[in-house]
Coordinates of C-alpha atoms and ligand atoms in Angstrom, one line a residue:
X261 CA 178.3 9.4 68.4
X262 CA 175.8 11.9 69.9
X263 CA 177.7 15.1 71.7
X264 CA 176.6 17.4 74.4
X265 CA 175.6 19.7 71.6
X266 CA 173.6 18.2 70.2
X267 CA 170.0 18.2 70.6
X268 CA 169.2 14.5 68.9
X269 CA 169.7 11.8 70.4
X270 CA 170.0 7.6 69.7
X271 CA 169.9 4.4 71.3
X272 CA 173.5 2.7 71.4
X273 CA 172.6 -0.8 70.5
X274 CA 175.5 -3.3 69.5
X275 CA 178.1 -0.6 69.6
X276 CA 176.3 1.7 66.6
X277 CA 174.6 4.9 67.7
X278 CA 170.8 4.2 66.1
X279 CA 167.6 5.9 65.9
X280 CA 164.4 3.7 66.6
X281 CA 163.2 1.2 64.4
X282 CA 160.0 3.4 64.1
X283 CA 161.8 6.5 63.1
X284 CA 159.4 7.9 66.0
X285 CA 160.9 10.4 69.0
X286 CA 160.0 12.0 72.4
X287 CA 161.3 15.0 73.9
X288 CA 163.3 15.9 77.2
X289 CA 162.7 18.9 79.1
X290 CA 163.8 21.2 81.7
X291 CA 161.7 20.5 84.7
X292 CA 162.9 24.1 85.8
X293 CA 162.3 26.2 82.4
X294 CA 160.0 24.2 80.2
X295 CA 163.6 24.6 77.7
X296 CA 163.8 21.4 75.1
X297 CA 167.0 19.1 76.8
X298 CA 167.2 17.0 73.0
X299 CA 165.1 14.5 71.6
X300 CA 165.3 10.6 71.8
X301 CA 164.2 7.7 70.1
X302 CA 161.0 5.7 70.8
X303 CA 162.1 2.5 70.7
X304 CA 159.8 -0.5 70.2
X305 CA 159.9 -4.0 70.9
X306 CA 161.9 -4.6 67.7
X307 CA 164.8 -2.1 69.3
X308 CA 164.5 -4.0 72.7
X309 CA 164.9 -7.0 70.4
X310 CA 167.7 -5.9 69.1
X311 CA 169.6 -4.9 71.2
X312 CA 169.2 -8.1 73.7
X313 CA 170.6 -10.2 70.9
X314 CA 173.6 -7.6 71.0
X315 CA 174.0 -8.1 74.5
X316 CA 173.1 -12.2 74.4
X317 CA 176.1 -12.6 71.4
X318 CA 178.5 -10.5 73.6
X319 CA 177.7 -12.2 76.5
X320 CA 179.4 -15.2 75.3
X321 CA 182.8 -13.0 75.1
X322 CA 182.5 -10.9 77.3
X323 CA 182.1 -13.8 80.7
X324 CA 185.8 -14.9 79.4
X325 CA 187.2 -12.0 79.9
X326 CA 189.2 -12.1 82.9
X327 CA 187.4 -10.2 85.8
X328 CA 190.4 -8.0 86.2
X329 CA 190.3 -7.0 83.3
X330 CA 186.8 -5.7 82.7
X331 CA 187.7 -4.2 86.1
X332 CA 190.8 -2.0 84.1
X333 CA 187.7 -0.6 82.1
X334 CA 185.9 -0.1 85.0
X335 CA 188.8 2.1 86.8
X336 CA 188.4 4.4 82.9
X337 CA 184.9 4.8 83.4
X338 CA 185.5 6.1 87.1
X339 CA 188.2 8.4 86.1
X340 CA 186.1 9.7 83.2
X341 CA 183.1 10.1 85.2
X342 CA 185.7 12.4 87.7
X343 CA 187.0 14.2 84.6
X344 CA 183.0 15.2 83.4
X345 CA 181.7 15.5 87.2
X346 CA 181.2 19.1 86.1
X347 CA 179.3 18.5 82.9
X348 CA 177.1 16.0 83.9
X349 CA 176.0 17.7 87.1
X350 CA 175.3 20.8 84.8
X351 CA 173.3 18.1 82.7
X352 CA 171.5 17.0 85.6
X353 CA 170.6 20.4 87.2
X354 CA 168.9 20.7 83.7
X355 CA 167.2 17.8 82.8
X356 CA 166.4 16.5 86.3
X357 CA 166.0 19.4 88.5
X358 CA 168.0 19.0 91.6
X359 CA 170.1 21.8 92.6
X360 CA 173.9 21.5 91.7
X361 CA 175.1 20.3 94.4
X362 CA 173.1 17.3 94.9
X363 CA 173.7 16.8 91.2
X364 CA 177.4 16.5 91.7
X365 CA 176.6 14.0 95.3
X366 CA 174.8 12.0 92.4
X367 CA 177.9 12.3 90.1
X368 CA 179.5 11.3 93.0
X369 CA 177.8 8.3 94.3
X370 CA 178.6 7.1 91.0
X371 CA 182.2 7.6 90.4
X372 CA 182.6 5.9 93.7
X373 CA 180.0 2.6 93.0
X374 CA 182.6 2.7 89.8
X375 CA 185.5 2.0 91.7
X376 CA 184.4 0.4 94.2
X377 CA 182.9 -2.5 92.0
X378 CA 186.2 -2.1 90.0
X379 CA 187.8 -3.3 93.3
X380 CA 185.8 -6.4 92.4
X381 CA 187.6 -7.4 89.6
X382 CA 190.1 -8.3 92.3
X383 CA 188.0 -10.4 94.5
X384 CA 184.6 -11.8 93.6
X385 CA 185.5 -14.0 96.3
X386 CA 184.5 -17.5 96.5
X387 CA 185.1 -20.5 99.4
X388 CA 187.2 -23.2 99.4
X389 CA 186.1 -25.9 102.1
X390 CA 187.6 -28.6 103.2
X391 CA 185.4 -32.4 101.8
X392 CA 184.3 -35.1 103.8
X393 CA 186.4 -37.6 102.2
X394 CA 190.5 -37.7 101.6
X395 CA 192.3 -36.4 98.3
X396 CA 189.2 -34.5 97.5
X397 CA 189.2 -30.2 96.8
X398 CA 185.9 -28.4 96.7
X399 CA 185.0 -24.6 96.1
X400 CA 182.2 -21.8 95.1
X401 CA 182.8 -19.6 92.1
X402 CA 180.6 -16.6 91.3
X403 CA 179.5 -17.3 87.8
X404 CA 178.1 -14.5 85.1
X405 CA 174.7 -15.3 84.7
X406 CA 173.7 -13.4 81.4
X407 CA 172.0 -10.4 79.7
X408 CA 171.0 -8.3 82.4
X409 CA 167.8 -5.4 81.9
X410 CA 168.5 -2.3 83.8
X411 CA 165.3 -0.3 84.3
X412 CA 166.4 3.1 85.9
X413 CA 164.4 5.7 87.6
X414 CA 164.9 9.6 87.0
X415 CA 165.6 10.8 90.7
X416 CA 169.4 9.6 90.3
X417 CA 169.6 9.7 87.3
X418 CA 173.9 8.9 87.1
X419 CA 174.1 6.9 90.8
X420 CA 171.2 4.5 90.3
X421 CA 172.3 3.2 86.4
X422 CA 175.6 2.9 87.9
X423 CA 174.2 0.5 90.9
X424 CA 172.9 -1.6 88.5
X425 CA 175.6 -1.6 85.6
X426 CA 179.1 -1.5 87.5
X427 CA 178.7 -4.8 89.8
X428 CA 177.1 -6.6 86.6
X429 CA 180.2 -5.9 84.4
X430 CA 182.5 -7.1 86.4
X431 CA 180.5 -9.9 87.5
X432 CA 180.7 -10.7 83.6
X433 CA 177.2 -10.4 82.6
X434 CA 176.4 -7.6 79.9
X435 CA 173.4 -5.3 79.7
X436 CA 170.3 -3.6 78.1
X437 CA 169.8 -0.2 79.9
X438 CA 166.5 1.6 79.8
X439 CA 167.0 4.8 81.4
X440 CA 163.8 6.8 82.7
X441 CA 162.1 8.9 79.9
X442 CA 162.4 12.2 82.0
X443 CA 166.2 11.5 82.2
X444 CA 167.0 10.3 78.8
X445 CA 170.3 12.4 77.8
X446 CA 172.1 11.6 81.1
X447 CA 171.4 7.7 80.5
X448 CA 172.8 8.4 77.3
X449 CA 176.2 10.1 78.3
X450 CA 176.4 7.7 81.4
X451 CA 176.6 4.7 78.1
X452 CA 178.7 7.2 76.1
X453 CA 181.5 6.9 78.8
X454 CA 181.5 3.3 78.6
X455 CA 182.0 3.2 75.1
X456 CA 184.6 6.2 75.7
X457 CA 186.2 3.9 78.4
X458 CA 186.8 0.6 75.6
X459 CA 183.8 -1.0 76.5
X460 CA 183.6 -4.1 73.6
X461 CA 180.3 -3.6 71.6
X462 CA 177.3 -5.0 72.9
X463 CA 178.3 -4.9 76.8
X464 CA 176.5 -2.4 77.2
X465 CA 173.2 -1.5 74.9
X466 CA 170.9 1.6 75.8
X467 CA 167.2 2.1 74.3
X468 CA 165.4 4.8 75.1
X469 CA 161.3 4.8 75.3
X470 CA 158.5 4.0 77.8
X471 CA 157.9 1.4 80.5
X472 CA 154.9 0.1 79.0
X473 CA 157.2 -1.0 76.0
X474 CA 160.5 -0.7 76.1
X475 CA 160.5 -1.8 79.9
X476 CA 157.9 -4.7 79.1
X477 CA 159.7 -6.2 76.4
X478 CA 163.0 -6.4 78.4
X479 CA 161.1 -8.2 81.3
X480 CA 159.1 -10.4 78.9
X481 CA 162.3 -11.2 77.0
X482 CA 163.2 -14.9 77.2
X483 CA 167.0 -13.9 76.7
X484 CA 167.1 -11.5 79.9
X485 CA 167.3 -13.7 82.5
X486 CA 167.9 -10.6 84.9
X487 CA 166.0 -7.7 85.7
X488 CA 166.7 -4.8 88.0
X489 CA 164.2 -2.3 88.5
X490 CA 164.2 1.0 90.9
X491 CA 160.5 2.2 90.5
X492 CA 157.4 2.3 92.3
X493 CA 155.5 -0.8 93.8
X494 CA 153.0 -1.2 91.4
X495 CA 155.8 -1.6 88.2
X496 CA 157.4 -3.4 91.1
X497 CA 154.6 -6.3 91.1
X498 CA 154.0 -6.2 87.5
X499 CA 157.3 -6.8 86.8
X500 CA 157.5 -9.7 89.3
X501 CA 154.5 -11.1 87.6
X502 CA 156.0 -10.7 84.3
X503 CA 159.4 -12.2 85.1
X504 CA 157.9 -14.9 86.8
X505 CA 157.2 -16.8 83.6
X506 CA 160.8 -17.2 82.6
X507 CA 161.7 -17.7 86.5
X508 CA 163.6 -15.2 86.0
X509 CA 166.0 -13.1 88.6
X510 CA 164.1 -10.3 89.4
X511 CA 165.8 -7.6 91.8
X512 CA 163.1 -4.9 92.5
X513 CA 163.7 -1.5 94.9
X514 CA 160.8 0.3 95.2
X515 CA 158.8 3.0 97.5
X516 CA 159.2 4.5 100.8
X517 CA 157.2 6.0 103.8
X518 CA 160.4 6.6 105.8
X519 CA 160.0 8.2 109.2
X520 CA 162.6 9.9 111.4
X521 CA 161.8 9.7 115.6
X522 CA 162.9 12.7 117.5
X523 CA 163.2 11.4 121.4
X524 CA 162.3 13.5 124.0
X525 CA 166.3 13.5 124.8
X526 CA 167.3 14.7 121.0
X527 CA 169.0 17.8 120.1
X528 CA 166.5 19.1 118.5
X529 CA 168.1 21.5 116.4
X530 CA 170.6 18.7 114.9
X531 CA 167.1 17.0 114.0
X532 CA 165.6 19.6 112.4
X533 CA 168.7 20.0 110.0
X534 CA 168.3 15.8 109.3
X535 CA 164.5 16.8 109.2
X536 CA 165.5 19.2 106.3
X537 CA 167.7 17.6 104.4
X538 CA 166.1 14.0 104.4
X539 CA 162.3 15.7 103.7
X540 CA 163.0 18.3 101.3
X541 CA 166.3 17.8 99.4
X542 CA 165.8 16.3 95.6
X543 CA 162.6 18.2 96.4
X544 CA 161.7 14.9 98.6
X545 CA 162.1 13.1 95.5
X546 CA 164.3 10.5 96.8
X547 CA 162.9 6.8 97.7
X548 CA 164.6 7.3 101.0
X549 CA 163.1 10.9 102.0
X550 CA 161.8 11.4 105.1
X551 CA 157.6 11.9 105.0
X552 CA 157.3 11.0 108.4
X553 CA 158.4 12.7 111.2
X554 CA 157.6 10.6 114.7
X555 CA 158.0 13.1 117.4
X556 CA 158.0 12.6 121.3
X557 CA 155.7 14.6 123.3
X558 CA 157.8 16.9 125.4
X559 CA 159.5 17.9 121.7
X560 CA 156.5 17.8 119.7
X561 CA 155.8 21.1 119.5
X562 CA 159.5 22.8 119.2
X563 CA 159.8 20.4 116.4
X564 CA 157.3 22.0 114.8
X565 CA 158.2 25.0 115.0
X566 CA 161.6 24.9 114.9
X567 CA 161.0 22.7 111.4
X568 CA 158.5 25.7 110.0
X569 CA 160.6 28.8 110.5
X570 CA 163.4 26.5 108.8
X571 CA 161.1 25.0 105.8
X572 CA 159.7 28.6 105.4
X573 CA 163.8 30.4 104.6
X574 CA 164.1 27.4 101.9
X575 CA 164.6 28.8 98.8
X576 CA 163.1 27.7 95.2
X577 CA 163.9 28.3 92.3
X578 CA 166.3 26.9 89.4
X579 CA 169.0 24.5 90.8
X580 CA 172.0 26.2 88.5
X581 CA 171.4 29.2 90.8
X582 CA 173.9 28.4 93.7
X583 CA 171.7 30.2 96.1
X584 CA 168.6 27.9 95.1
X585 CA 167.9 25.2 98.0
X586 CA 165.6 23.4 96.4
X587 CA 164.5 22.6 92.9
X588 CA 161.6 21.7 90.5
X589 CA 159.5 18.4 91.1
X590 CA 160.5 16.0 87.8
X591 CA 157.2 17.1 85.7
X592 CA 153.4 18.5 85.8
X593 CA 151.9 14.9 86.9
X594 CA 154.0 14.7 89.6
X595 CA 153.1 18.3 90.7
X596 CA 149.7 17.3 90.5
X597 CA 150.0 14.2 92.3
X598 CA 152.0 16.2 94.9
X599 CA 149.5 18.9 95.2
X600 CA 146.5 16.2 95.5
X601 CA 147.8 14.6 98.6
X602 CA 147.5 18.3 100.3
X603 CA 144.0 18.0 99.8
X604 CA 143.9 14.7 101.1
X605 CA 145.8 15.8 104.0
X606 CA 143.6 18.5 104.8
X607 CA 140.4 16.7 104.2
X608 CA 141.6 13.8 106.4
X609 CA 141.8 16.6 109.1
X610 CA 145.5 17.2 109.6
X611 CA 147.1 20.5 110.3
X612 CA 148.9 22.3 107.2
X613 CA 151.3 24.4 108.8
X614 CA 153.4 25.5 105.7
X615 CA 153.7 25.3 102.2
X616 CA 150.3 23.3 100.0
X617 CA 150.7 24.9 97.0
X618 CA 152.3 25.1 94.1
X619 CA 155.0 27.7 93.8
X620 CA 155.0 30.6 91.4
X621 CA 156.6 33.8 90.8
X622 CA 159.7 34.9 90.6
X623 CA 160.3 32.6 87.5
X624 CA 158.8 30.2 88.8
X625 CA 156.0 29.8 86.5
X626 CA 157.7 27.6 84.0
X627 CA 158.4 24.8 86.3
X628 CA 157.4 22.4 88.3
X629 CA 157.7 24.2 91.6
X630 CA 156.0 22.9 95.1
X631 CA 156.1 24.6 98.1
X632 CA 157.4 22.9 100.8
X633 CA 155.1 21.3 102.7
X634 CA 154.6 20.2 106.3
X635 CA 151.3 18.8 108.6
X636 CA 151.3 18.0 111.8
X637 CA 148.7 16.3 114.0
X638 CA 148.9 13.6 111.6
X639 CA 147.1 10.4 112.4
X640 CA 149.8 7.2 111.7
X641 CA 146.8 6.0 109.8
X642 CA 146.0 9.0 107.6
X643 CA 146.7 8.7 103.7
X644 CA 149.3 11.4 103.9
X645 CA 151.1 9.1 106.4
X646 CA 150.7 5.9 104.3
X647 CA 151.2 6.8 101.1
X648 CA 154.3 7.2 98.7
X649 CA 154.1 10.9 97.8
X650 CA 157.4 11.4 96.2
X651 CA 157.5 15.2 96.6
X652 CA 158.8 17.5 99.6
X653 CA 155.8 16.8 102.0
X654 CA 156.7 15.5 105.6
X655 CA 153.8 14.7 108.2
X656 CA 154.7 15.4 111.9
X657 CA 153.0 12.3 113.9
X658 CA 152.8 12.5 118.0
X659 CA 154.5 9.5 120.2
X660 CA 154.3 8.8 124.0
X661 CA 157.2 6.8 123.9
X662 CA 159.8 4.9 122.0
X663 CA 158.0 1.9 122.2
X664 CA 155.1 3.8 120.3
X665 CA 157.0 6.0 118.2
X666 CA 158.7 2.0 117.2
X667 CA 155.5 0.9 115.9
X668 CA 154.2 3.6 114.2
X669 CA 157.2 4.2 112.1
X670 CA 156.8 0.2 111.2
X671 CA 152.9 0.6 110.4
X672 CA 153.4 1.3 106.2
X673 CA 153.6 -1.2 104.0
X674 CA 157.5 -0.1 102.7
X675 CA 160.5 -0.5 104.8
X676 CA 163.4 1.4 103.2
X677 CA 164.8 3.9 105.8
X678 CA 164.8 5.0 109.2
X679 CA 165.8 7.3 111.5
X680 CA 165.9 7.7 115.2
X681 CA 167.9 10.7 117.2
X682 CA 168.2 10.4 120.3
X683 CA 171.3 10.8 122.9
X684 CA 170.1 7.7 125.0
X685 CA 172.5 4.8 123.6
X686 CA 169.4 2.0 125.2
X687 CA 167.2 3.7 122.5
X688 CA 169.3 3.9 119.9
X689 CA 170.0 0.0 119.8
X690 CA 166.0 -0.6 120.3
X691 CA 166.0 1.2 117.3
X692 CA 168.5 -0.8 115.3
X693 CA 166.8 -4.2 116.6
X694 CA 162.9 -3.1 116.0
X695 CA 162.8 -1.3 112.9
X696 CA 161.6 -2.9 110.3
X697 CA 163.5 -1.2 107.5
X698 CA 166.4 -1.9 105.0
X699 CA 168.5 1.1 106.7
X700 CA 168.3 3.0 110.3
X701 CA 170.2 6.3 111.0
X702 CA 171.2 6.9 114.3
X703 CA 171.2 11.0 115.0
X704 CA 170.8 11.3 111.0
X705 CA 168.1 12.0 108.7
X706 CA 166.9 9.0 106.6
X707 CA 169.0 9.6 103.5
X708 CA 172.6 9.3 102.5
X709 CA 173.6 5.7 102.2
X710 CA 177.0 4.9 101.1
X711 CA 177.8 2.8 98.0
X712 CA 179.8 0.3 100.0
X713 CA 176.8 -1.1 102.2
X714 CA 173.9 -3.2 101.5
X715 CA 171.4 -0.5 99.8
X716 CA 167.4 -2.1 100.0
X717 CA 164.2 -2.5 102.3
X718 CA 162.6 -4.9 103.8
X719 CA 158.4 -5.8 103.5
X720 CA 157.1 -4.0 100.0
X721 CA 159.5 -1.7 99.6
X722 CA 161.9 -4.7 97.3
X723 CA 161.6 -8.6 96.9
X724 CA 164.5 -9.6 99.1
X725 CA 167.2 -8.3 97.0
X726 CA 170.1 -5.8 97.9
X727 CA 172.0 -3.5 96.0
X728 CA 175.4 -2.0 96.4
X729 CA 178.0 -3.1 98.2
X730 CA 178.7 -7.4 98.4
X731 CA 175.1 -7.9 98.5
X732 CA 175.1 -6.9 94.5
X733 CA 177.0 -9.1 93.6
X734 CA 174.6 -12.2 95.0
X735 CA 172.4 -10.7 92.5
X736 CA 174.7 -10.5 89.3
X737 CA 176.1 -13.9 89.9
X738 CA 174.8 -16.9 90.9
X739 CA 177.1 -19.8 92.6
X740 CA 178.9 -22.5 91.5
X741 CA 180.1 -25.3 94.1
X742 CA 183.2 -27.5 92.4
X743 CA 184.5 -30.7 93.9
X744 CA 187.4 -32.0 92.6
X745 CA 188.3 -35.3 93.7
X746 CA 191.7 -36.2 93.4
X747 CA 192.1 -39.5 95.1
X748 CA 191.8 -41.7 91.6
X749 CA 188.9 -43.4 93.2
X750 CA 185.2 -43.6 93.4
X751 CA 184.0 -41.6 96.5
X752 CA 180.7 -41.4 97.3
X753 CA 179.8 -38.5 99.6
X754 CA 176.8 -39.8 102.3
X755 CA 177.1 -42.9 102.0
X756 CA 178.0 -44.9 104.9
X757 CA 180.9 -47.2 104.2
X758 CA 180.2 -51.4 104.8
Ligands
UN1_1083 C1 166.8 6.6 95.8 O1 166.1 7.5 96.1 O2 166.3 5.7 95.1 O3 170.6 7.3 100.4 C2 168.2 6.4 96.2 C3 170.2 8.2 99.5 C4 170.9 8.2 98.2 C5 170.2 7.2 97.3 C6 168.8 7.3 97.2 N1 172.3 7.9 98.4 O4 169.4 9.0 99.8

């Protein structure tokens, strides 16, 4: 088994710890220092091939276990992801970026999706209804469905495998895990726990390497008849494309342009702390960080300001550093792409009033650092108001009125979050009713969503699907309806008796 130490690491495929068919490896490293996290395997279609016949032959064990008791290993898991909170968030800070203690909210998000899909075990409720006809039974049963592929993004690194891998154990389907090729050591002590926990060989499989491969292969495989993916659109599609010629389930969470509305009736200064946190925590790295800020006219410009002197005391830097506020981005591409959406923002004519550029200094020359960024007079159609920048970048838009500030917050393409603060209860439930998004806040930013609630958005942003909460379960089981007729003759439902 690979420890913390240790600076190689293997896929986990069928229970054995293995390096990649190929023999061939890519490295992890600090976003923060440029410092080597370990090296992984770069697995190839064979490994994926592998490692979904591991997961296909445990399958057929695995669904007969009694959901209680894949539960019981659940409940370890949980505890043992309580008992490393403090290692793994360490791990985090250093492979991922974000500062510690949204690394240990991360932790956290998924010691709780842990037990709260261990609660499962207990339930996976069904109906029972009564029949049409006399001496006759009938019920739904949630039934496993098979090998599931987990394709994870780096941004949550612990919270989102855990999303995808809790409700499908207990639901009695087993899994092939990709984990994100920034994040590849904390995928790799998220299995670890698992197979610290009991978990039977072949539940759970890891294999570490690219989307292009390792990603394809799983969604091309005819024996995963499941695929969850948390990534960007365009994987989003492709992978809808790809899935579609085995029909397969595909569950897909993708971008977001989310706005928070500050009424003219707000208290402002409570907004600007959601403003804050929702824009620039994870380094705005989060699918449901707030790029959009829709503000009324009478508070437009105390927003502004208020926002700037705020944005401007942030403090950068490396996210073990308890007094750092905000962290690296995840790597150089991403500060590029960052950085070239300030130029589009200035060269679609739209105020820069802080940050635009990349952050050095003071350390910060290793890393991936970007300054916190804000524009105002932003046009609802501009680029920098449309687009998934995935960096801490927030465009301040202008509204006359809620019913305005309504439809330019739904005039993107994604729907994940929302946001509306206000102290006028009439708006508030507008708000709830007409926007078109997954999730609205009411006098909150746009992030924060609990693991017990339906997590997803609505129009491009996902395909329908939820996670979290009961709504993953609809995705990791499909239903069974059982009529048992117990009358000892021949029934025949619908048809009209002579
Ligand atoms: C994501 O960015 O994909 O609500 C997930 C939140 C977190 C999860 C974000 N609990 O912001």
């Amino acid at each position: 088994m690979a420890t913390t130490g240790a600076k190689t690491f293997q896929n986990y495929i069928g229970g054995e710890w293995v390096d990649a068919a190929s023999g061939e490896t890519f490295e992890s490293h600090n976003p923060a220092t440029g410092e080597l996290i370990g090296v992984f395997p770069k697995s190839s279609v064979e490994d994926v091939d592998r490692a979904v016949e591991a997961a296909k032959d445990a399958y057929e064990r695995w669904r007969l276990v009694p959901a209680p008791k894949r539960a019981e290993i659940l409940f370890r898991v949980g505890q043992r992801f309580i008992d490393r909170k403090d290692e793994l968030t360490e791990l985090m800070v250093q492979e991922m970026g974000k500062v510690r203690a949204e690394a240990g909210g991360d932790v956290q998000e998924a010691i709780d999706m842990t037990y709260y899909m261990a609660g499962e075990g207990r339930r996976l409720f069904g109906q029972t209804t009564p029949s049409e006809m006399p001496d006759k039974f009938q019920m739904s049963l949630r039934m496993p469905i098979g090998v599931v592929g987990a394709i994870t993004p780096w941004n949550f690194p612990i919270a989102i495998p855990s999303w995808k891998i809790a409700p499908a154990l207990v639901c009695g389907d087993t899994v092939v895990f990709k984990p994100a090729t920034d994040t590849p050591a904390l995928g790799e002590r998220f299995v670890e726990i698992f197979e610290e926990a009991g978990l039977p060989a072949g539940v759970l499989n890891i294999v570490h390497g690219g989307g292009g491969t390792v990603g394809e292969r799983l969604v091309k495989h005819p024996d995963v008849p499941l695929i969850s993916l948390t990534g960007s659109r365009e994987v989003g599609i492709k992978t809808a494309e790809n899935g579609a010629s085995y029909l397969k389930h595909v569950h897909l969470e993708l971008g977001g342009k989310n706005a928070i509305i500050v009424m003219d009736d707000a208290d402002v200064d409570l907004a600007v702390d959601g403003i804050v946190w929702s824009a620039f925590g994870t380094s705005g790295q989060r699918c449901t960080a707030a790029s959009r800020v829709i503000a009324a006219g009478k508070v437009y410009d105390q927003v502004q300001s208020k926002l700037v002197e705020r944005v401007e005391q942030l403090t950068l830097g490396n996210g073990l550093d308890d007094e750092v506020e905000i962290g690296p981005v995840i790597n150089r591409a991403a500060l590029e792409k960052i950085h070239s959406y300030t130029k589009i923002g200035k060269d679609e004519g739209a105020k820069l009033l802080t940050g635009g550029e990349i952050a050095t200094g003071d350390g910060l020359d290793k890393g991936f650092f970007y300054r916190p960024t804000v524009f105002a007079d932003v046009d609802p159609g501009m680029r920098i108001a449309q687009e998934e920048i995935f960096g801490p970048t927030t465009a301040i838009i202008r509204a006359n009125d809620i019913d305005q500030a309504i439809k330019i917050a739904n005039g993107i393409e994604f729907g994940l979050s929302s946001s509306i603060f206000t102290r006028d209860v009439n708006k508030a439930f507008r708000a709830i009713r007409d926007l078109n998004a997954g999730i609205t806040y009411i006098n909150a930013g746009t992030t924060g969503a609990e693991v017990h609630l339906p997590f997803g958005g609505t129009k491009q942003t996902g395909n329908g699907h939820r996670e979290a909460g009961q709504a993953a379960l609809d995705f990791y089981t499909e239903w069974k309806s059982v009529y048992v007729d117990y009358s000892g003759k021949l029934q025949r439902a619908q048809i009209d008796d002579v």
